[in-house]
Short mmCIF file of the C-alpha atoms (twelve columns), coordinates in Angstrom:
data_MODEL
# 
_entry.id   MODEL 
# 
loop_
_atom_site.group_PDB 
_atom_site.id 
_atom_site.type_symbol 
_atom_site.label_atom_id 
_atom_site.label_alt_id 
_atom_site.label_comp_id 
_atom_site.label_asym_id 
_atom_site.label_seq_id 
_atom_site.Cartn_x 
_atom_site.Cartn_y 
_atom_site.Cartn_z 
_atom_site.pdbx_PDB_model_num 
ATOM 1   C CA . MET A 1   7.690   10.837  3.398   1 
ATOM 2   C CA . SER A 2   11.052  9.194   3.781   1 
ATOM 3   C CA . SER A 3   11.686  7.203   0.672   1 
ATOM 4   C CA . ILE A 4   13.778  4.095   1.030   1 
ATOM 5   C CA . GLU A 5   15.943  3.300   -1.953  1 
ATOM 6   C CA . LEU A 6   15.461  -0.364  -2.779  1 
ATOM 7   C CA . THR A 7   17.548  -2.406  -5.161  1 
ATOM 8   C CA . SER A 8   15.628  -3.866  -8.085  1 
ATOM 9   C CA . SER A 9   15.968  -7.307  -6.566  1 
ATOM 10  C CA . GLN A 10  14.577  -6.076  -3.237  1 
ATOM 11  C CA . LYS A 11  11.704  -4.473  -5.128  1 
ATOM 12  C CA . SER A 12  10.850  -7.644  -6.982  1 
ATOM 13  C CA . ILE A 13  11.022  -9.694  -3.773  1 
ATOM 14  C CA . LEU A 14  8.858   -7.202  -1.908  1 
ATOM 15  C CA . THR A 15  6.332   -7.065  -4.747  1 
ATOM 16  C CA . ALA A 16  6.177   -10.866 -4.863  1 
ATOM 17  C CA . LEU A 17  5.681   -10.954 -1.086  1 
ATOM 18  C CA . ILE A 18  2.871   -8.395  -1.189  1 
ATOM 19  C CA . ASN A 19  1.092   -10.212 -4.014  1 
ATOM 20  C CA . LEU A 20  1.450   -13.665 -2.435  1 
ATOM 21  C CA . HIS A 21  0.398   -12.289 0.942   1 
ATOM 22  C CA . ARG A 22  -2.724  -10.853 -0.629  1 
ATOM 23  C CA . GLU A 23  -3.654  -14.214 -2.149  1 
ATOM 24  C CA . GLU A 24  -2.974  -16.200 0.980   1 
ATOM 25  C CA . GLU A 25  -4.029  -13.945 3.834   1 
ATOM 26  C CA . GLY A 26  -1.161  -15.273 5.895   1 
ATOM 27  C CA . ALA A 27  2.586   -15.468 6.178   1 
ATOM 28  C CA . VAL A 28  4.409   -16.325 2.967   1 
ATOM 29  C CA . LYS A 29  7.188   -18.913 2.892   1 
ATOM 30  C CA . GLY A 30  10.588  -17.917 1.539   1 
ATOM 31  C CA . GLU A 31  10.433  -20.845 -0.910  1 
ATOM 32  C CA . GLU A 32  7.254   -19.447 -2.474  1 
ATOM 33  C CA . ILE A 33  8.861   -16.039 -2.957  1 
ATOM 34  C CA . ALA A 34  11.938  -17.754 -4.372  1 
ATOM 35  C CA . GLY A 35  9.688   -19.499 -6.897  1 
ATOM 36  C CA . GLU A 36  8.016   -16.238 -7.882  1 
ATOM 37  C CA . VAL A 37  11.213  -14.315 -8.505  1 
ATOM 38  C CA . ASP A 38  13.293  -17.231 -9.722  1 
ATOM 39  C CA . ARG A 39  16.016  -17.070 -7.065  1 
ATOM 40  C CA . ASN A 40  17.152  -19.648 -4.571  1 
ATOM 41  C CA . PRO A 41  15.619  -19.630 -1.068  1 
ATOM 42  C CA . GLY A 42  18.978  -18.803 0.545   1 
ATOM 43  C CA . THR A 43  19.154  -15.580 -1.467  1 
ATOM 44  C CA . ILE A 44  15.611  -14.754 -0.412  1 
ATOM 45  C CA . ARG A 45  16.453  -15.345 3.256   1 
ATOM 46  C CA . ASN A 46  19.431  -12.969 3.010   1 
ATOM 47  C CA . GLN A 47  17.331  -10.316 1.276   1 
ATOM 48  C CA . MET A 48  14.585  -10.724 3.883   1 
ATOM 49  C CA . GLN A 49  17.106  -9.925  6.619   1 
ATOM 50  C CA . SER A 50  17.842  -6.602  4.973   1 
ATOM 51  C CA . LEU A 51  14.146  -5.919  4.326   1 
ATOM 52  C CA . LYS A 52  13.427  -6.712  7.994   1 
ATOM 53  C CA . ALA A 53  16.128  -4.274  9.033   1 
ATOM 54  C CA . LEU A 54  14.340  -1.641  6.921   1 
ATOM 55  C CA . GLN A 55  11.102  -2.595  8.721   1 
ATOM 56  C CA . LEU A 56  9.428   -3.500  5.441   1 
ATOM 57  C CA . VAL A 57  8.950   -7.137  6.330   1 
ATOM 58  C CA . GLU A 58  8.134   -8.960  9.515   1 
ATOM 59  C CA . GLY A 59  9.068   -12.574 10.130  1 
ATOM 60  C CA . VAL A 60  6.380   -14.899 11.448  1 
ATOM 61  C CA . PRO A 61  7.753   -17.798 13.493  1 
ATOM 62  C CA . GLY A 62  6.320   -21.310 13.645  1 
ATOM 63  C CA . PRO A 63  5.235   -23.999 11.197  1 
ATOM 64  C CA . LYS A 64  2.772   -21.677 9.472   1 
ATOM 65  C CA . GLY A 65  5.415   -18.985 9.566   1 
ATOM 66  C CA . GLY A 66  7.120   -17.023 6.876   1 
ATOM 67  C CA . TYR A 67  7.127   -13.351 5.979   1 
ATOM 68  C CA . LYS A 68  4.545   -10.614 5.924   1 
ATOM 69  C CA . PRO A 69  4.835   -7.153  4.399   1 
ATOM 70  C CA . THR A 70  4.444   -4.247  6.817   1 
ATOM 71  C CA . ALA A 71  2.402   -1.198  5.839   1 
ATOM 72  C CA . SER A 72  5.715   0.527   5.091   1 
ATOM 73  C CA . ALA A 73  6.378   -2.065  2.392   1 
ATOM 74  C CA . TYR A 74  3.532   -0.607  0.374   1 
ATOM 75  C CA . GLU A 75  4.970   2.857   0.824   1 
ATOM 76  C CA . ALA A 76  8.451   1.776   -0.152  1 
ATOM 77  C CA . LEU A 77  7.132   0.453   -3.445  1 
ATOM 78  C CA . ASP A 78  5.100   3.592   -3.800  1 
ATOM 79  C CA . VAL A 79  8.046   5.972   -3.644  1 
ATOM 80  C CA . GLN A 80  6.408   8.234   -6.144  1 
ATOM 81  C CA . GLU A 81  5.632   11.801  -5.386  1 
ATOM 82  C CA . MET A 82  2.405   12.532  -7.130  1 
ATOM 83  C CA . ASP A 83  3.282   14.976  -9.871  1 
ATOM 84  C CA . GLU A 84  -0.056  14.503  -11.567 1 
ATOM 85  C CA . PRO A 85  -2.584  14.653  -8.770  1 
ATOM 86  C CA . ALA A 86  -5.357  14.873  -11.352 1 
ATOM 87  C CA . ASP A 87  -4.708  11.257  -12.280 1 
ATOM 88  C CA . VAL A 88  -5.713  9.850   -8.931  1 
ATOM 89  C CA . ALA A 89  -9.423  9.240   -8.774  1 
ATOM 90  C CA . ILE A 90  -11.499 9.055   -5.636  1 
ATOM 91  C CA . ARG A 91  -14.810 7.235   -5.304  1 
ATOM 92  C CA . HIS A 92  -17.290 8.039   -2.571  1 
ATOM 93  C CA . ASN A 93  -19.722 5.226   -1.728  1 
ATOM 94  C CA . GLY A 94  -18.902 3.714   -5.109  1 
ATOM 95  C CA . GLU A 95  -19.463 6.892   -7.163  1 
ATOM 96  C CA . TYR A 96  -16.599 8.807   -8.771  1 
ATOM 97  C CA . VAL A 97  -16.207 12.263  -7.297  1 
ATOM 98  C CA . GLU A 98  -15.819 14.473  -10.349 1 
ATOM 99  C CA . GLU A 99  -14.821 17.697  -8.627  1 
ATOM 100 C CA . ALA A 100 -12.152 16.259  -6.342  1 
ATOM 101 C CA . ASN A 101 -8.707  14.848  -6.965  1 
ATOM 102 C CA . VAL A 102 -6.367  13.225  -4.543  1 
ATOM 103 C CA . ASP A 103 -3.367  15.413  -3.955  1 
ATOM 104 C CA . ASP A 104 -1.448  13.324  -1.466  1 
ATOM 105 C CA . ILE A 105 -1.811  10.020  0.320   1 
ATOM 106 C CA . ASP A 106 -0.132  9.769   3.679   1 
ATOM 107 C CA . LEU A 107 -0.030  6.303   5.196   1 
ATOM 108 C CA . SER A 108 0.940   7.796   8.493   1 
ATOM 109 C CA . SER A 109 0.155   5.136   11.042  1 
ATOM 110 C CA . VAL A 110 2.378   2.467   9.601   1 
ATOM 111 C CA . HIS A 111 3.838   1.920   13.053  1 
ATOM 112 C CA . HIS A 112 0.462   0.602   14.181  1 
ATOM 113 C CA . PRO A 113 -0.571  -1.769  11.425  1 
ATOM 114 C CA . GLU A 114 -3.687  -2.702  13.370  1 
ATOM 115 C CA . LEU A 115 -4.748  0.952   13.174  1 
ATOM 116 C CA . CYS A 116 -4.161  1.143   9.490   1 
ATOM 117 C CA . ARG A 117 -5.053  4.717   8.577   1 
ATOM 118 C CA . ALA A 118 -4.443  6.871   5.573   1 
ATOM 119 C CA . GLU A 119 -4.683  10.619  5.311   1 
ATOM 120 C CA . ILE A 120 -6.050  11.570  1.942   1 
ATOM 121 C CA . HIS A 121 -5.482  15.182  0.922   1 
ATOM 122 C CA . LEU A 122 -8.004  16.346  -1.638  1 
ATOM 123 C CA . GLN A 123 -8.024  19.126  -4.147  1 
ATOM 124 C CA . GLY A 124 -11.680 19.890  -3.671  1 
ATOM 125 C CA . SER A 125 -13.956 19.869  -0.672  1 
ATOM 126 C CA . VAL A 126 -14.396 17.027  1.776   1 
ATOM 127 C CA . ARG A 127 -17.702 18.437  3.031   1 
ATOM 128 C CA . GLY A 128 -19.801 15.780  1.333   1 
ATOM 129 C CA . PHE A 129 -17.956 12.957  3.070   1 
ATOM 130 C CA . ASN A 130 -19.230 11.589  6.364   1 
ATOM 131 C CA . GLU A 131 -17.873 9.157   8.911   1 
ATOM 132 C CA . GLY A 132 -18.601 5.595   7.905   1 
ATOM 133 C CA . ASP A 133 -18.726 6.403   4.168   1 
ATOM 134 C CA . SER A 134 -16.737 4.091   1.962   1 
ATOM 135 C CA . VAL A 135 -13.993 5.634   -0.128  1 
ATOM 136 C CA . THR A 136 -11.730 4.174   -2.812  1 
ATOM 137 C CA . VAL A 137 -8.595  6.054   -3.790  1 
ATOM 138 C CA . GLY A 138 -6.494  5.257   -6.809  1 
ATOM 139 C CA . PRO A 139 -5.021  3.730   -8.715  1 
ATOM 140 C CA . THR A 140 -1.976  5.944   -8.203  1 
ATOM 141 C CA . PRO A 141 -0.002  6.813   -11.367 1 
ATOM 142 C CA . LEU A 142 3.164   4.815   -10.858 1 
ATOM 143 C CA . SER A 143 2.535   1.879   -8.596  1 
ATOM 144 C CA . LYS A 144 -1.192  1.614   -9.350  1 
ATOM 145 C CA . LEU A 145 -1.849  1.367   -5.635  1 
ATOM 146 C CA . LEU A 146 -5.527  1.184   -4.798  1 
ATOM 147 C CA . ILE A 147 -6.764  1.940   -1.293  1 
ATOM 148 C CA . GLU A 148 -10.235 1.108   -0.049  1 
ATOM 149 C CA . GLY A 149 -11.304 2.484   3.268   1 
ATOM 150 C CA . THR A 150 -13.963 3.883   5.515   1 
ATOM 151 C CA . VAL A 151 -14.050 7.544   6.500   1 
ATOM 152 C CA . ASP A 152 -12.948 7.762   10.108  1 
ATOM 153 C CA . GLY A 153 -12.671 11.509  10.383  1 
ATOM 154 C CA . LYS A 154 -12.056 14.597  8.304   1 
ATOM 155 C CA . ASP A 155 -10.619 18.052  8.477   1 
ATOM 156 C CA . ASP A 156 -12.715 20.491  6.459   1 
ATOM 157 C CA . THR A 157 -10.235 23.326  6.693   1 
ATOM 158 C CA . SER A 158 -7.346  21.417  5.148   1 
ATOM 159 C CA . ASN A 159 -9.463  19.084  2.985   1 
ATOM 160 C CA . VAL A 160 -8.147  15.927  4.586   1 
ATOM 161 C CA . LEU A 161 -10.028 12.664  4.927   1 
ATOM 162 C CA . ILE A 162 -8.856  10.156  7.497   1 
ATOM 163 C CA . LEU A 163 -9.558  6.660   6.211   1 
ATOM 164 C CA . ARG A 164 -9.510  3.392   8.054   1 
ATOM 165 C CA . ILE A 165 -7.892  1.194   5.421   1 
ATOM 166 C CA . ASP A 166 -9.956  -1.874  4.620   1 
ATOM 167 C CA . ASP A 167 -7.882  -3.030  1.696   1 
ATOM 168 C CA . MET A 168 -4.755  -1.868  -0.052  1 
ATOM 169 C CA . ARG A 169 -3.490  -3.501  -3.195  1 
ATOM 170 C CA . ALA A 170 -1.332  -3.013  -6.213  1 
ATOM 171 C CA . PRO A 171 -1.881  -5.093  -9.332  1 
ATOM 172 C CA . VAL A 172 0.323   -8.042  -10.101 1 
ATOM 173 C CA . GLU A 173 2.677   -7.097  -12.902 1 
ATOM 174 C CA . GLU A 174 3.020   -9.828  -15.468 1 
ATOM 175 C CA . PRO A 175 6.754   -10.376 -15.960 1 
ATOM 176 C CA . SER A 176 7.683   -9.648  -19.545 1 
ATOM 177 C CA . HIS A 177 9.751   -12.481 -20.989 1 
# 
């Protein structure tokens, strides 16, 4: 996983974008992000240029336009390496899987957001999982990322589940004043 080093201001802008995008299901206007992070819209526009260059944000033209996070945006905020794999729970059809822990989450197909897939590496067997089963992974230790998906394939020998991501979210952090 290539980790992109973001400045704290880029992180807060990206987090605001992801959270607003989740609420609105569409492109987010720079002014709204500016309001969230308490900066002026010009600053946001400049930052968005750099985030676009990093392929973390895509611009949406037109009157309903604005910015959308790419799948890589979630990864960039999730620059953790999981030191404590035991902390990441996995649920299978709504039930916690006691004997399995998530070892690694690889959001590999970020270049095809419409084929949003995640590879979930388990410590424990994937034998009980079948295509079409629903799986929830997370929250991850640092960014509290939660991934909900449907099993699209699996590799028994390396204990990997391929998920079609249905929803991916991180909680909104309340700013401490």
